Phi, psi and omega in degrees: 000124181284168187298320183295316179294323180295321178296318178297317180298322178292320177299316179297318181295319178298315179298318181297315180296319180295314181294319178300318179297316181288328173300315181297314181294323184283309188273323186266321184262347186055035182224065181294151181241359175226155177293159176304321182298321180289320176300315179300322180296315179298316183295318181291325177297317177295316179302316182295318179296318181291328177293323179281335181230069184300337179292345181264359178289133177236159184293340181265009177291144177302337179286347182257012181218176177229153173061213182211170183294148179294157174293143184285342180289339182254149171293148180269144175238133177271126178289142178293324172231140185301147174261092185278153175276171178251146168289155183250148170238144181239338181239155177303323182298328179289324176293319178298320178293320176302312180296320181297318179298319181293316178300318180292320181292318182271351181058046179229141182283323182232132181250139175269127181241154163256132182240144183204158177295147175262110184292149176255074182219216182238122181288137179224163178234125177256132179246123178249134175243120184052038174087358182251135178297113183266317183201164176215143185215157172285169176299320182061231180267012180097336180244327175229140178229177180279136179284104180241034184306311184298322179290320180294329179294341179281347181276112190291341180279355178266117179296135176274344179218137178283137182275068181223141176289324179233082183286160174299149177291329178217129187211127178250133176243128178257141179195189185234133173262131181210177176243128178297152185305315182296319179290328177295317178298318179296319181298315180293325177296318178296320178299317179296316181297330179272000181072022181259165180292135178277161180276143182291321181203169186292329180296313178295324179297317180294314181297315179295323180292321183286340181258019175291136176286343178253108183300336181294330177289317178302320183299335183271358190266002176056049180283148177241157180227137175229126179275145178223359181184178179230158174251244181289146178217103186236154174103321176223157180290127179300133181273038181207148176229002181225157179298320180295326177291328175299316180298319178295320179295316179298320178295321177300327180275008176075024172273136173294137177228166179293127180289338186269008183287150182217164169249124183228165180235128175090159185290328179298322179292325176300310184291327178296318178296318179301311183290329175296315181290333176299319180285333182269352188308311184291342182270350180289151181284353180224164180278135170231152181239014177165195180233144177252129175251129178229134171302129191285322187277127183293327178295321177291322176301314182297321179293322180289322175072208187229159172223122179052251188261003190215152174286149177282340189268005182217155178206150176256123178263105188280146176284154172297146178292151179281147188229158177206165180247136178207182181266137172272102186284322182190175178228119175262162178239121178257151179247122182275178184294339178261007179091000181290131175269118184242122176285135180235128182281135169262122188247151166295132185311133180217141180269115182212137179063025176093359180220162174273124186250136177234350180227154178212147178282143176243001174068289184196176183299320180297322180296322178295317179292319182298321180272359178056047181274133175234149178295127183107349182293157161278129184232151175266120184255133178244134177237123184251056177071026182228173183287313183258118180272188176225155177273121182273321184194167174261165173254089191299327182290348179251016181291126180282162181294333183273003179299141182224150181287158177265137177242123177293129181296149179265005174226148181296127180290349181266310186245348178086359178291162179298140174252127185232154175238115184285152178304136178084357179252157179258350187254135171270136185230148174288137180269358182272052187302327184275346185226350182296124180304325181294331183258003191305307184297314182297318181296319182288319177299316179294316180303321185271356186296163189301319183275356176259250182275351173055058177266097184293136177097352181263083182265183187297316183295320180292318178299319177304313181294317182297320181285313184294333177267010178057030177277323180236126178249329176222171180300330181296331181293340177299325184275004177249003183292145176242167183298320185294319180295322181285318185296337180279350182283156181299134178059028180239093179283170184298323180294316179297320179297317179298317179299320180293318180297323177295317180295320178296316179297318180298324184291345181300326177271108186222198175240159179298322181298314179296319182295316179297318178296320182295336181295339177074033179292134181306130178075000179259095177273189184298316182294316179296321178299321178294317179300317179296314182296317180294328184282311187271325180077329183227140182294319182300323178295319179298318183293340182261001184280148176263179184300317182295317181295321181295329182287355173283344178283141181306132174068013177254118180260187184295325181293312180295317180300315180296322179298319179294315180298316180298320181297312183280351176280345180275114188298329180292328175296319179295324178297318180294319178298317179296321177297320179298318178294320180295331179280357176105006175291127188212163179202162177282134178244160179215185184287344177074177176048043181295140178285088186293346178298343179283349181265142178299334186270356183302126178079000181275143181250130182243151169232130179256134179216145183084178183261120177280145187270328187249357176207155177280165176297323179299317180296316179299319179298315180299318181295317180295313182293327179298331181261016173095358179277174181227138180247125178241171185264345184231149181273133177214181179294343179273355180284133179266321182222141169244120181261123186248138171246206178290142179053064187289332176081200189291336181297324177296314181299319181292322179297319178297317181297322182272355179074028181277144181293131183248132179242140167273183184297320179297321178296322178295316180300317179296318180297320178296317180295315180298318183292318182292340180275346182283132175083003180278000000 
């Protein structure tokens, strides 16, 4: 993999991790930290990169899924048909492009659409069996959601029984739970009178109310429900063939629906409806954040189909975020779990988007420079239905004489370690990865992960307790844990504590590659860690190498090399490494820089498929790579061997077609033995 592709892959991975984190905060915690507009920007950036580099698309990418994982407090319900998300449009030109693609696909000049307001609430799925409400769930990850049946039953606008003489045997209704504007104001007034925290916006209030473990609390929250579609319909023939007919059918069944929905023809009518609703938005009894356009005819919908996480036949046209002007009082720097230093604006309080705002995201140093933001400026703040808004621009003609530029600190404000910005990156990061308090949880979780030190039983909740109770400050403290300290933790019985201590002790015997990967050095993934370990053979040699020397290692460019040098230049990281060694963490070392050309496997490419009986794929991969070979995930003309286990699948068929040499597990073992014996 060349440096440019590797850099793109790293950018994609950062975007995926960031989007996954924000999905979790938005859907599972109801505590978003960025505006919708910023999330949309990140998502579109990831989509564009994956479109340009389709070979880097993976099944776990946020673009290949919808929603987020269900909350663990609720039982999970599997939807009979997936609840997919919609792609977004922000400009008229994007809507025109959407319409043009559909016209070309269907070979029709004018398309009939159903248009409706896009509610700013929480999507839910209602399941009726023989006309009786059986269950209700959140969207969740699109395929499974949280069972909130009891809470949904408290919403009086949801029918508990369908008003049909012959109801479907199985019927799913999709809709949105929200709080009307008037009821939201009353709820916040009640919260104030009780001395409780008020809700930031109606969407969060609705989501939080619907996820109460006590249904009696939900019942007091004045939640509303509006239906907008159906899922599975079994037992009787559906009396509809169009989206608009679905709306009429739902209304017949006494479900509340959007009064403003229409059937229109052509893209001009779509945009006319959008601009009409923009002017009516503030007069509606509920919050909306855009308009949804759906091809009306179901036969046309079926022909258009789906792509990744969204249908091709529908799109959400989002409204512009609301804006206001205020003073930028100062800029603070926060340190994230991955060590990223993020500037955050401190604002003179301003009411925007329905809430009083005092902070705004500034993203990074380049964004501040690009927008020419100075401390003391009058700034335009945009809030897109979220808690934390962003600064869109300054008002230069109102800049005061005392305004001053912002300088990104060169040391971490939390731990004091050097803060560096690697070439080609926009983010400045703390180099104290092993000891910085802001990165503590993330560093320990990564250190203990399966492909790193593989400490079984050390999960996120336990790490949270260990860190929050100041029991563990660095990864080295894991090897100093005793039974009494663990047994006193919540949900940690003596047997579980003993099992964890055994796993920690077992992890002491590792490999240099695993240990280097476990350190969490920026840009050093599992493959790079293996390359480094094979090249240097000894950790001390690696810690003493400079940028030029590191670039002699296969696939390591200047950015990765600089990241490694910066990590080992931080004395506190070296202290933690020394403590780990003192605690008994060990691995076999060698002279390194082995002349792999002496091995039969040097430069050979392998693909593993099927289930091996006597070794795991990870073990097989380690053995092959130790002897100079390379393991890839897909079969091509460059593949030298395909190793097959039980149920090999399509990779085996492709190997046969291309005439690639196929080995069973016994053949691989013999090849490994023969190769390891050469040159000894």
